Short mmCIF file of C-alpha atoms (C1' of nucleotides) in Angstrom, two decimals:
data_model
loop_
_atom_site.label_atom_id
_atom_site.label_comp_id
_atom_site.label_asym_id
_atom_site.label_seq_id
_atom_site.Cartn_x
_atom_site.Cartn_y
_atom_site.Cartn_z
CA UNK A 89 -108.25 -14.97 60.01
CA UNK A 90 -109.61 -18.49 60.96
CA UNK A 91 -107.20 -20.61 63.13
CA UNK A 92 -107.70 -23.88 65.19
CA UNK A 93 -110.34 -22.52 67.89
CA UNK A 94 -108.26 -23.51 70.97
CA UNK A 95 -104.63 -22.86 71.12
CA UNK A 96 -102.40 -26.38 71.89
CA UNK A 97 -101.19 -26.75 75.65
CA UNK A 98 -103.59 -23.68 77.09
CA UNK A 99 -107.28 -23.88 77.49
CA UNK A 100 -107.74 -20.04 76.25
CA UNK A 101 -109.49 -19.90 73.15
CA UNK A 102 -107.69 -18.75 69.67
CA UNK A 103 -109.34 -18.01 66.23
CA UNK A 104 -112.33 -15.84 65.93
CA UNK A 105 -113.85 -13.43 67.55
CA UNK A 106 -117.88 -14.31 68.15
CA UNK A 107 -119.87 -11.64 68.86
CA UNK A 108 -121.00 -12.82 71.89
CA UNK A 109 -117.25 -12.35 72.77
CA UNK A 110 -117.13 -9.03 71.27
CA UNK A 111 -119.89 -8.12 73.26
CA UNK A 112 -118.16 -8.86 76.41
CA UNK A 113 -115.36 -7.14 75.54
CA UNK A 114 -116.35 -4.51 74.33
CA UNK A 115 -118.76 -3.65 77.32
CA UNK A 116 -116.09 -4.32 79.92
CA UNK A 117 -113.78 -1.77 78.10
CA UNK A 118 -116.93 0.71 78.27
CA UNK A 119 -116.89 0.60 82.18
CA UNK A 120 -113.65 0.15 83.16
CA UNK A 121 -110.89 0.73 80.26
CA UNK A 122 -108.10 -1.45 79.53
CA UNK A 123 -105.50 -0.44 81.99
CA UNK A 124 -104.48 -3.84 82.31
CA UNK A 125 -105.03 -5.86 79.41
CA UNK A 126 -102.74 -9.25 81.00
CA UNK A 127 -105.86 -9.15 83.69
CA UNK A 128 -108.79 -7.58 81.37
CA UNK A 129 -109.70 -11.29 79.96
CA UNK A 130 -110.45 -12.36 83.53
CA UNK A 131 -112.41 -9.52 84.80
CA UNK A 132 -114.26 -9.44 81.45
CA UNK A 133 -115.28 -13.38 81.80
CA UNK A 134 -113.44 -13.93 77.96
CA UNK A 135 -111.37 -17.30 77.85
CA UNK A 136 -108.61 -15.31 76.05
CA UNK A 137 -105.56 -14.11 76.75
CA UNK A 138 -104.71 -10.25 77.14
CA UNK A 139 -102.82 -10.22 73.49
CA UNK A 140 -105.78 -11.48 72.00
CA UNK A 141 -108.06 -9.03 73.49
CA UNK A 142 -105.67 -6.09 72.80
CA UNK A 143 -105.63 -6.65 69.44
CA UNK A 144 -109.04 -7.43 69.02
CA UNK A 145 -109.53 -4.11 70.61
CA UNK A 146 -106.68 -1.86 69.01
CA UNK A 147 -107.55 -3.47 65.23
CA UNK A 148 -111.74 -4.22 65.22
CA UNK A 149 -113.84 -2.80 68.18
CA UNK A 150 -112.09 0.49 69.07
CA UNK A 151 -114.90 2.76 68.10
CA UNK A 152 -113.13 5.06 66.31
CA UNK A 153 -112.11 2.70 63.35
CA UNK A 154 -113.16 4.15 60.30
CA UNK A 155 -113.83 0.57 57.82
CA UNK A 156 -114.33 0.14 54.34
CA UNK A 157 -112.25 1.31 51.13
CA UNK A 158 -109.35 3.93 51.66
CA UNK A 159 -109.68 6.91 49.88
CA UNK A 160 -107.08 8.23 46.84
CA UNK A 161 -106.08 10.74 49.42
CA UNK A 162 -104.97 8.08 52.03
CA UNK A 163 -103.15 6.00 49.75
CA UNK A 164 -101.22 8.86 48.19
CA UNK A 165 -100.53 9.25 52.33
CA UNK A 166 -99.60 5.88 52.99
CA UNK A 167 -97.17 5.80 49.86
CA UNK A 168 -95.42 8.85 50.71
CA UNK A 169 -95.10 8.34 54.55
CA UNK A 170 -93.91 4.54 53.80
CA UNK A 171 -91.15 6.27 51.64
CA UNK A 172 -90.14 8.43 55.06
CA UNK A 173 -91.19 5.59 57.40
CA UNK A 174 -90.73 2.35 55.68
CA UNK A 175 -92.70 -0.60 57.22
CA UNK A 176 -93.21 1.48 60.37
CA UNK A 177 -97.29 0.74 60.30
CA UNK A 178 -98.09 2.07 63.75
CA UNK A 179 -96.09 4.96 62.95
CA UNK A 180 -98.07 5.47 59.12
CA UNK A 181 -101.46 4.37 60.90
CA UNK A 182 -100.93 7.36 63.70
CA UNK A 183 -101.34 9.80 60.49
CA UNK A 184 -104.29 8.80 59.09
CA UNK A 185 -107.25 8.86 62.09
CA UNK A 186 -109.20 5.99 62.14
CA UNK A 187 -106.69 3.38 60.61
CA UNK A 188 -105.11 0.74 62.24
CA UNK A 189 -101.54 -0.39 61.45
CA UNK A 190 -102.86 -3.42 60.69
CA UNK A 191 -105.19 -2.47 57.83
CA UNK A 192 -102.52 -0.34 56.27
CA UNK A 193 -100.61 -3.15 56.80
CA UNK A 194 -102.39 -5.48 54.77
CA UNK A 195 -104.11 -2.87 52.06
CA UNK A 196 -100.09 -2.01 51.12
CA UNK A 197 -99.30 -5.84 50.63
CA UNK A 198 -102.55 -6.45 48.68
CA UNK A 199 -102.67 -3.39 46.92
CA UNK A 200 -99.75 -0.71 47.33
CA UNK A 201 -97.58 -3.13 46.61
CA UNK A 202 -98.37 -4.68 43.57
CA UNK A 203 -99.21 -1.51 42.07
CA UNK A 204 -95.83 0.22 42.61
CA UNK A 205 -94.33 -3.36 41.17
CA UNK A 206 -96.58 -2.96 38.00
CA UNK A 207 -95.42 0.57 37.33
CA UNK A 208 -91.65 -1.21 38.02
CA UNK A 209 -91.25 0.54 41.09
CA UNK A 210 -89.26 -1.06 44.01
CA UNK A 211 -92.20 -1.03 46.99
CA UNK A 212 -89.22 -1.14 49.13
CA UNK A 213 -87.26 1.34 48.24
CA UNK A 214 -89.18 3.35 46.01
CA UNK A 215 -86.95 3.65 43.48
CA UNK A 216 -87.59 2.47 39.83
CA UNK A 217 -86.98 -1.39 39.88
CA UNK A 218 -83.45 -2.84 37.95
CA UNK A 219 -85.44 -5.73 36.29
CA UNK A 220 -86.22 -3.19 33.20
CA UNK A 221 -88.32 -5.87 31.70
CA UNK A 222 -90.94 -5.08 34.22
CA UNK A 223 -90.99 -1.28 32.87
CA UNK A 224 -93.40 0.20 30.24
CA UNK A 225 -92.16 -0.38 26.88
CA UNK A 226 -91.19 3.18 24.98
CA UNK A 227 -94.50 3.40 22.73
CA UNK A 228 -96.48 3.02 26.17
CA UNK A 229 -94.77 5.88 27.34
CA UNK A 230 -94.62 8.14 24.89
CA UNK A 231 -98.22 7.01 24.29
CA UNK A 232 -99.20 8.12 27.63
CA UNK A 233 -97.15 11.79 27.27
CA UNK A 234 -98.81 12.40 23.94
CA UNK A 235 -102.14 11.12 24.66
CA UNK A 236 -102.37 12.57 28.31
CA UNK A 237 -104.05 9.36 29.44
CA UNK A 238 -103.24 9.45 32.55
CA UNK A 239 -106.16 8.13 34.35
CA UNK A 240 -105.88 10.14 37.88
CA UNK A 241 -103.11 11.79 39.65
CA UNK A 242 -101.96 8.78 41.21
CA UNK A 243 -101.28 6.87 38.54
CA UNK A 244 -99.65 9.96 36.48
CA UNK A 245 -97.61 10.09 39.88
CA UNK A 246 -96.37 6.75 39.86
CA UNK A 247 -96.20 6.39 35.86
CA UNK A 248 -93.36 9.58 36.03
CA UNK A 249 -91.10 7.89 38.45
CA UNK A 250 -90.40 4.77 36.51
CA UNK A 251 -90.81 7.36 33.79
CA UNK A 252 -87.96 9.31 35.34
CA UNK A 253 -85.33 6.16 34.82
CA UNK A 254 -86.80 5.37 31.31
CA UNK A 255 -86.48 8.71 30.02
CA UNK A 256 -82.61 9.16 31.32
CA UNK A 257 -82.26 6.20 29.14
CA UNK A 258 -83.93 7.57 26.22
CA UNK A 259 -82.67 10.90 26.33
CA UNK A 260 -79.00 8.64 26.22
CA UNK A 261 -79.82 7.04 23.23
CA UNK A 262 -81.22 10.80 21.87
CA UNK A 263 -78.12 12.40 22.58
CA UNK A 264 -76.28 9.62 20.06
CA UNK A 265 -78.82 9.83 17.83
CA UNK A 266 -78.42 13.94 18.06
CA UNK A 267 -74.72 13.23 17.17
CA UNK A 268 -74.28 10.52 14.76
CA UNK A 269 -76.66 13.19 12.80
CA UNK A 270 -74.78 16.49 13.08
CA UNK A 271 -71.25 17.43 12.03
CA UNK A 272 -70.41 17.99 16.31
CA UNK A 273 -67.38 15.32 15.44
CA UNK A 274 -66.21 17.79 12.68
CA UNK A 275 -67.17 21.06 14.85
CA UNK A 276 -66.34 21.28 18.34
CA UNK A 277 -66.80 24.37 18.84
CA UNK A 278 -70.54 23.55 17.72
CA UNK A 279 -71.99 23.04 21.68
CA UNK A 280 -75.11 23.97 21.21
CA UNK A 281 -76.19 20.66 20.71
CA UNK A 282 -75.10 19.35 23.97
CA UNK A 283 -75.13 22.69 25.06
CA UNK A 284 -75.37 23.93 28.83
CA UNK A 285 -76.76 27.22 27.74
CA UNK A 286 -80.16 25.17 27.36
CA UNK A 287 -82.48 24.96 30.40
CA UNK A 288 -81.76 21.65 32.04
CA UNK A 289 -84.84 19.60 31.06
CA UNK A 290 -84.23 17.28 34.22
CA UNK A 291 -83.58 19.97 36.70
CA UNK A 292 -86.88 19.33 38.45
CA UNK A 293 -86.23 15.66 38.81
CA UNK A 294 -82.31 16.50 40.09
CA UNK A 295 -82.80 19.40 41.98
CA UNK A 296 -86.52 19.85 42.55
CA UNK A 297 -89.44 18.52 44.98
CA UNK A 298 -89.34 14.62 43.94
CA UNK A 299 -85.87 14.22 44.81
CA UNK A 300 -84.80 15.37 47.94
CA UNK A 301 -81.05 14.09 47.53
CA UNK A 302 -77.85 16.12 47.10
CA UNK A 303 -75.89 14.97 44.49
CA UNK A 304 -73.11 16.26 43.16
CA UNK A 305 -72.83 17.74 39.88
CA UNK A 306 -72.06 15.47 36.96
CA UNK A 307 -71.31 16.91 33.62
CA UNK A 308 -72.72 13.53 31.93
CA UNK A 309 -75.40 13.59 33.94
CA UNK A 310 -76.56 17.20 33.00
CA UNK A 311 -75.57 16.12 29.55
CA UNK A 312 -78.04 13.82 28.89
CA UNK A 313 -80.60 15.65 30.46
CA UNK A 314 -80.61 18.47 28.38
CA UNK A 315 -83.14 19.24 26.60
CA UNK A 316 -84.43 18.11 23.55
CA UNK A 317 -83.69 20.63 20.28
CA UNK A 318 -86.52 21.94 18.84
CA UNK A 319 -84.69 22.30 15.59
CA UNK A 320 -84.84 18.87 15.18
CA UNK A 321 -88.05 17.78 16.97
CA UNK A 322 -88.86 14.77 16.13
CA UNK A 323 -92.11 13.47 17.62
CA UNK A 324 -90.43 11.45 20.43
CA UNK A 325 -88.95 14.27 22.09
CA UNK A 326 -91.68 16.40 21.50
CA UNK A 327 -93.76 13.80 24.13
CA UNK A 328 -90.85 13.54 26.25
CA UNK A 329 -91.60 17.21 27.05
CA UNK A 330 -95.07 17.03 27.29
CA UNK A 331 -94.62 14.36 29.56
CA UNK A 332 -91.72 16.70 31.35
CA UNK A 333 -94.62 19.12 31.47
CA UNK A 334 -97.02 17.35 32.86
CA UNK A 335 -94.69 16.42 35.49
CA UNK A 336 -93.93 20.10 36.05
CA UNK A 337 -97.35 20.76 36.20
CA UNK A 338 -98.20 18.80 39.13
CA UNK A 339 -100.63 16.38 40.17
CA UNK A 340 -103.51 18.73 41.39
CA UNK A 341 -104.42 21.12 44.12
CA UNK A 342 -103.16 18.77 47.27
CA UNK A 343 -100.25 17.41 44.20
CA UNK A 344 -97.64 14.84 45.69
CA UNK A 345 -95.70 16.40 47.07
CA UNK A 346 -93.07 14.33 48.64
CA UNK A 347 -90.47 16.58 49.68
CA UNK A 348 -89.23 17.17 53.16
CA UNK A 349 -91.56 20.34 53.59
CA UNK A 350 -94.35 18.76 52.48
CA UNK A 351 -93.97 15.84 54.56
CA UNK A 352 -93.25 17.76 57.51
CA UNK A 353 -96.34 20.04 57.33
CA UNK A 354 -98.69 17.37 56.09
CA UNK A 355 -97.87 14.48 58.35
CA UNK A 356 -96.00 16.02 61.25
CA UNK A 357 -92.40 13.96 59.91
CA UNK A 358 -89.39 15.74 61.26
CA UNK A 359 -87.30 14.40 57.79
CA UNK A 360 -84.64 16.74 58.43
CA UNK A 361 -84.06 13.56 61.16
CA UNK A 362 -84.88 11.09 58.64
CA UNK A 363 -84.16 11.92 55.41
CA UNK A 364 -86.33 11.72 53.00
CA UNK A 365 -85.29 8.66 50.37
CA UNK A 366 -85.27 9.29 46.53
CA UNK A 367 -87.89 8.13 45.02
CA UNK A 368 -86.49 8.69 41.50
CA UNK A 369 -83.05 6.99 41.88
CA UNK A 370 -80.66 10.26 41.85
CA UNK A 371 -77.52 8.42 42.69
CA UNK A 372 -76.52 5.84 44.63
CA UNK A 373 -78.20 2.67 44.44
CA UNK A 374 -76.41 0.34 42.37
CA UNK A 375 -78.86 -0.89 39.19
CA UNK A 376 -81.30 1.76 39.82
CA UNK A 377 -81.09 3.31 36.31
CA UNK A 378 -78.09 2.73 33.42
CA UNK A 379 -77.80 6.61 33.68
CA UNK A 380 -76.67 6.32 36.84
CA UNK A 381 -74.80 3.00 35.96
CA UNK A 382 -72.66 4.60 33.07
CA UNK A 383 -72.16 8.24 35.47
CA UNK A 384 -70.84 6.09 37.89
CA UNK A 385 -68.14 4.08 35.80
CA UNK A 386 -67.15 6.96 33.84
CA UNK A 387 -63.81 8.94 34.45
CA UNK A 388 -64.43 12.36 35.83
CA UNK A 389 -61.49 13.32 33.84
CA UNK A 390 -62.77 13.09 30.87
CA UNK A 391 -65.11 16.08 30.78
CA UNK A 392 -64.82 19.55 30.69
CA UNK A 393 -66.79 21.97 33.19
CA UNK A 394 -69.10 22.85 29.98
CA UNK A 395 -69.88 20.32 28.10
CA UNK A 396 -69.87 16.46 27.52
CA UNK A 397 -66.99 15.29 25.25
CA UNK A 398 -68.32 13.40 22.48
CA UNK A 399 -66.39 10.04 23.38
CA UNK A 400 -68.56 10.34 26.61
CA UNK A 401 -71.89 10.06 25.13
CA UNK A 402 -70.15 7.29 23.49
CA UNK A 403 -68.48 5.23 26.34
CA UNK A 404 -71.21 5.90 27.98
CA UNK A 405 -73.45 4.21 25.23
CA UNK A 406 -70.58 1.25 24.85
CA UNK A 407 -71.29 0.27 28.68
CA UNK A 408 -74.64 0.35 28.27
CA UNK A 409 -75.06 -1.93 25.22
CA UNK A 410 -72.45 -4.27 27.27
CA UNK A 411 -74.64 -4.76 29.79
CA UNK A 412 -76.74 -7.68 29.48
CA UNK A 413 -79.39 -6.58 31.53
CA UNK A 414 -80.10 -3.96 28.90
CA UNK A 415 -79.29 -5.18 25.75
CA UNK A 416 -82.89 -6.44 25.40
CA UNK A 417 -84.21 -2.98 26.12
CA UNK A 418 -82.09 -1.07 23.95
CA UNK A 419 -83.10 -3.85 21.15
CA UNK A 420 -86.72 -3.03 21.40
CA UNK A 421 -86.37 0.18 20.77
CA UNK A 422 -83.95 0.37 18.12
CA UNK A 423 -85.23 -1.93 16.19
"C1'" DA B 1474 -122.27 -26.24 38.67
"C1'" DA B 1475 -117.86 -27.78 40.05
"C1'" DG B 1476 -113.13 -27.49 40.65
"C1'" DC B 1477 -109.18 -24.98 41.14
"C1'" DG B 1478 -106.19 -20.96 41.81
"C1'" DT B 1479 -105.74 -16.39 43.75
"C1'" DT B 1480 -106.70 -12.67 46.88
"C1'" DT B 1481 -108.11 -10.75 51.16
"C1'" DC B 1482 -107.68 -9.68 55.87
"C1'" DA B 1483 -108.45 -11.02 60.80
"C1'" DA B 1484 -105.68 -13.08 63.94
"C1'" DC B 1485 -101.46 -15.28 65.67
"C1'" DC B 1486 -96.44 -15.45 66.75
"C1'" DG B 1487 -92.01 -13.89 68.05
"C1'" DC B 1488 -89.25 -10.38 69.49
"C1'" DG B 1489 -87.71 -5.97 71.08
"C1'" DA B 1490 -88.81 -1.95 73.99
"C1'" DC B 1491 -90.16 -0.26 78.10
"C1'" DG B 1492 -91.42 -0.03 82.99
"C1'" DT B 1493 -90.99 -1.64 87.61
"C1'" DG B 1494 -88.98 -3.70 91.69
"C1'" DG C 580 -77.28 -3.38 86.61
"C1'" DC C 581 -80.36 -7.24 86.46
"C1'" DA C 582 -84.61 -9.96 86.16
"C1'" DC C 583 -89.16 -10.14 85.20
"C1'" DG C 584 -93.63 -8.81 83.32
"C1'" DT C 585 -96.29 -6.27 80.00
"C1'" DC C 586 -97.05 -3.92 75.84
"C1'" DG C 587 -96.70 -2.90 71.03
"C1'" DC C 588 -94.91 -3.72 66.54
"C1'" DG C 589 -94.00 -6.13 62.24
"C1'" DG C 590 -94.04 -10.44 59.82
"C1'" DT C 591 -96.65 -14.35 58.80
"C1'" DT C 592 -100.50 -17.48 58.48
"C1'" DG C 593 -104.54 -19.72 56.59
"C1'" DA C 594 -109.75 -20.00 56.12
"C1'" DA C 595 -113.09 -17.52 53.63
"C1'" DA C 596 -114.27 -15.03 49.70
"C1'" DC C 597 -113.70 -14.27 45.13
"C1'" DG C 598 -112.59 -15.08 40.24
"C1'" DC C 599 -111.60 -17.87 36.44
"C1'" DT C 600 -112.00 -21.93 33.51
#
DNA sequence: AAGCGTTTCAACCGCGACGTG
DNA sequence: GCACGTCGCGGTTGAAACGCT
């Protein structure tokens, strides 16, 4: 950055580094180190103070700085250790050799950032973002999952985990759909619709690598995860599991893997310590997806340890045309 | 070409952690 | 235990570079 060249009520220069200065600094450091960096200014005949000199040091000269663009491999690095480390940048920069905090610093506000916001992904918590009008619409989705267009790994990575929310609320309004067009009202004893004899579409995302919470078992949350029935397949659901399948099918040889194991062999992050945080909202953050909304208001008494009662699918629905903050969403796509 | 808005990133600031006496 | 000095970290700043009209 560019400041005032001389700081106000000291005679030691601010600002910019000249090269003449770098010269002299970096030659001193050559000879004798920086032990002392309060009296390294002196010794090194720089009219700066020790601060200034350590950090022109730690974030410019240090020879080992490796400069220009970071790869796709370091910022699929600096994404998953932020979601361990959060805004710990000397801690993220020790993990990839030649960074400085401050560069990872700055290329996550400038670029991380704004990309996880564009896929509607919180950059601070890494869960999808609440403010659903920031998500891809349902044709740009199912688009993607029929098309495959995913343009590289990253992208398909962070494309799934808003995905992840969007598709809890589709496979919601699939399940009433799936109902209001079958006699299950008249036939109870007709599960398979709703069945849990089905594979769990969403065990993955539940159970699996992305999310590394526990969470309880939820009979409406298993419900509307099921998978979709190929009796009926309609189009829709068929690209919900491709995209399902492409998730399944990882994101290449190194893949993102962002559970604990990973994490721990790959960057050396005890996360048994410091757990890792969901980066697909599982369950508790408040607003993170209406699935999780509706699970949480419902009344565990109301299911059964096999199924999802009807009226479940359907309070479930009621709360989530109620809420204002997805009426909007759920009128795009029905109409 | 000029003007204006936006983005980038080197550098500063404040504060907490740590070490020493 | 306390005071003081130094170091390192994370947030913020703002001129330069860039892009758009």
């Amino acid at each position: 950055m560019v400041r005032s060249p001389f700081s106000h009520g000291s005679d030691l220069k601010k600002g910019p580094w000249t090269p003449e200065e770098d010269e002299k600094l970096i030659d001193y450091i050559k000879i004798n180190g920086h032990e002392n960096w309060k009296a390294l200014p002196k010794l090194a005949g720089l009219n700066r103070c020790g601060k200034s000199c350590r950090l022109r040091w730690t974030n410019y000269l240090r020879p080992d700085i490796k400069r220009g663009k970071f790869s796709e491999e370091e910022e699929r690095a600096i994404v998953n250790l932020h979601s361990v480390l959060g805004n710990k940048w000397s801690r993220i920069a020790n993990h990839l050799p030649g960074r400085t905090d401050n560069e990872i610093k700055n290329f996550w506000n400038t670029h991380i950032r704004k990309k996880l916001l564009q896929m509607g992904i919180d950059p601070n918590t890494h869960k999808p973002r609440t403010d659903v009008n920031n998500f891809l619409n349902l044709s740009q989705l199912l688009g993607a999952a029929q098309f495959g267009n995913m343009a590289s790994p990253w992208d398909n990575f962070l494309k799934l985990q808003a995905d992840a929310n969007q598709l809890a609320n589709i496979q919601l309004l699939r399940n009433l759909l799936l109902i209001m067009n079958t006699n299950t009202l008249a036939n109870p004893e007709n599960n398979s619709l709703l069945g849990s004899q089905n594979p769990n579409l969403f065990e993955g995302l539940v159970n699996g690598a992305i999310i590394s919470n526990t969470r309880e078992p939820n009979p409406i949350s298993q419900d509307l995860f099921e998978p979709p029935v190929t009796t009926q397949s309609p189009n829709d659901f068929q690209a919900i599991s491709n995209l399902w399948a492409s998730y399944k099918g990882g994101f290449g040889p190194e893949g993102l893997n962002m559970d604990n194991n990973s994490l721990s062999s790959s960057y050396g992050i005890q996360t048994d310590q410091n757990p890792l945080p969901a980066l697909v909202s599982a369950s508790t953050s408040p607003g993170t997806s209406i699935f999780n909304q509706t699970e949480s208001k419902a009344n565990p008494s109301n299911y059964s340890s096999t199924g999802t009662p009807t009226s479940t699918i359907f309070e479930a629905w009621e709360k989530l045309i109620e809420d204002d903050n997805y009426s909007s969403y759920w009128n795009d796509i029905l109409e």
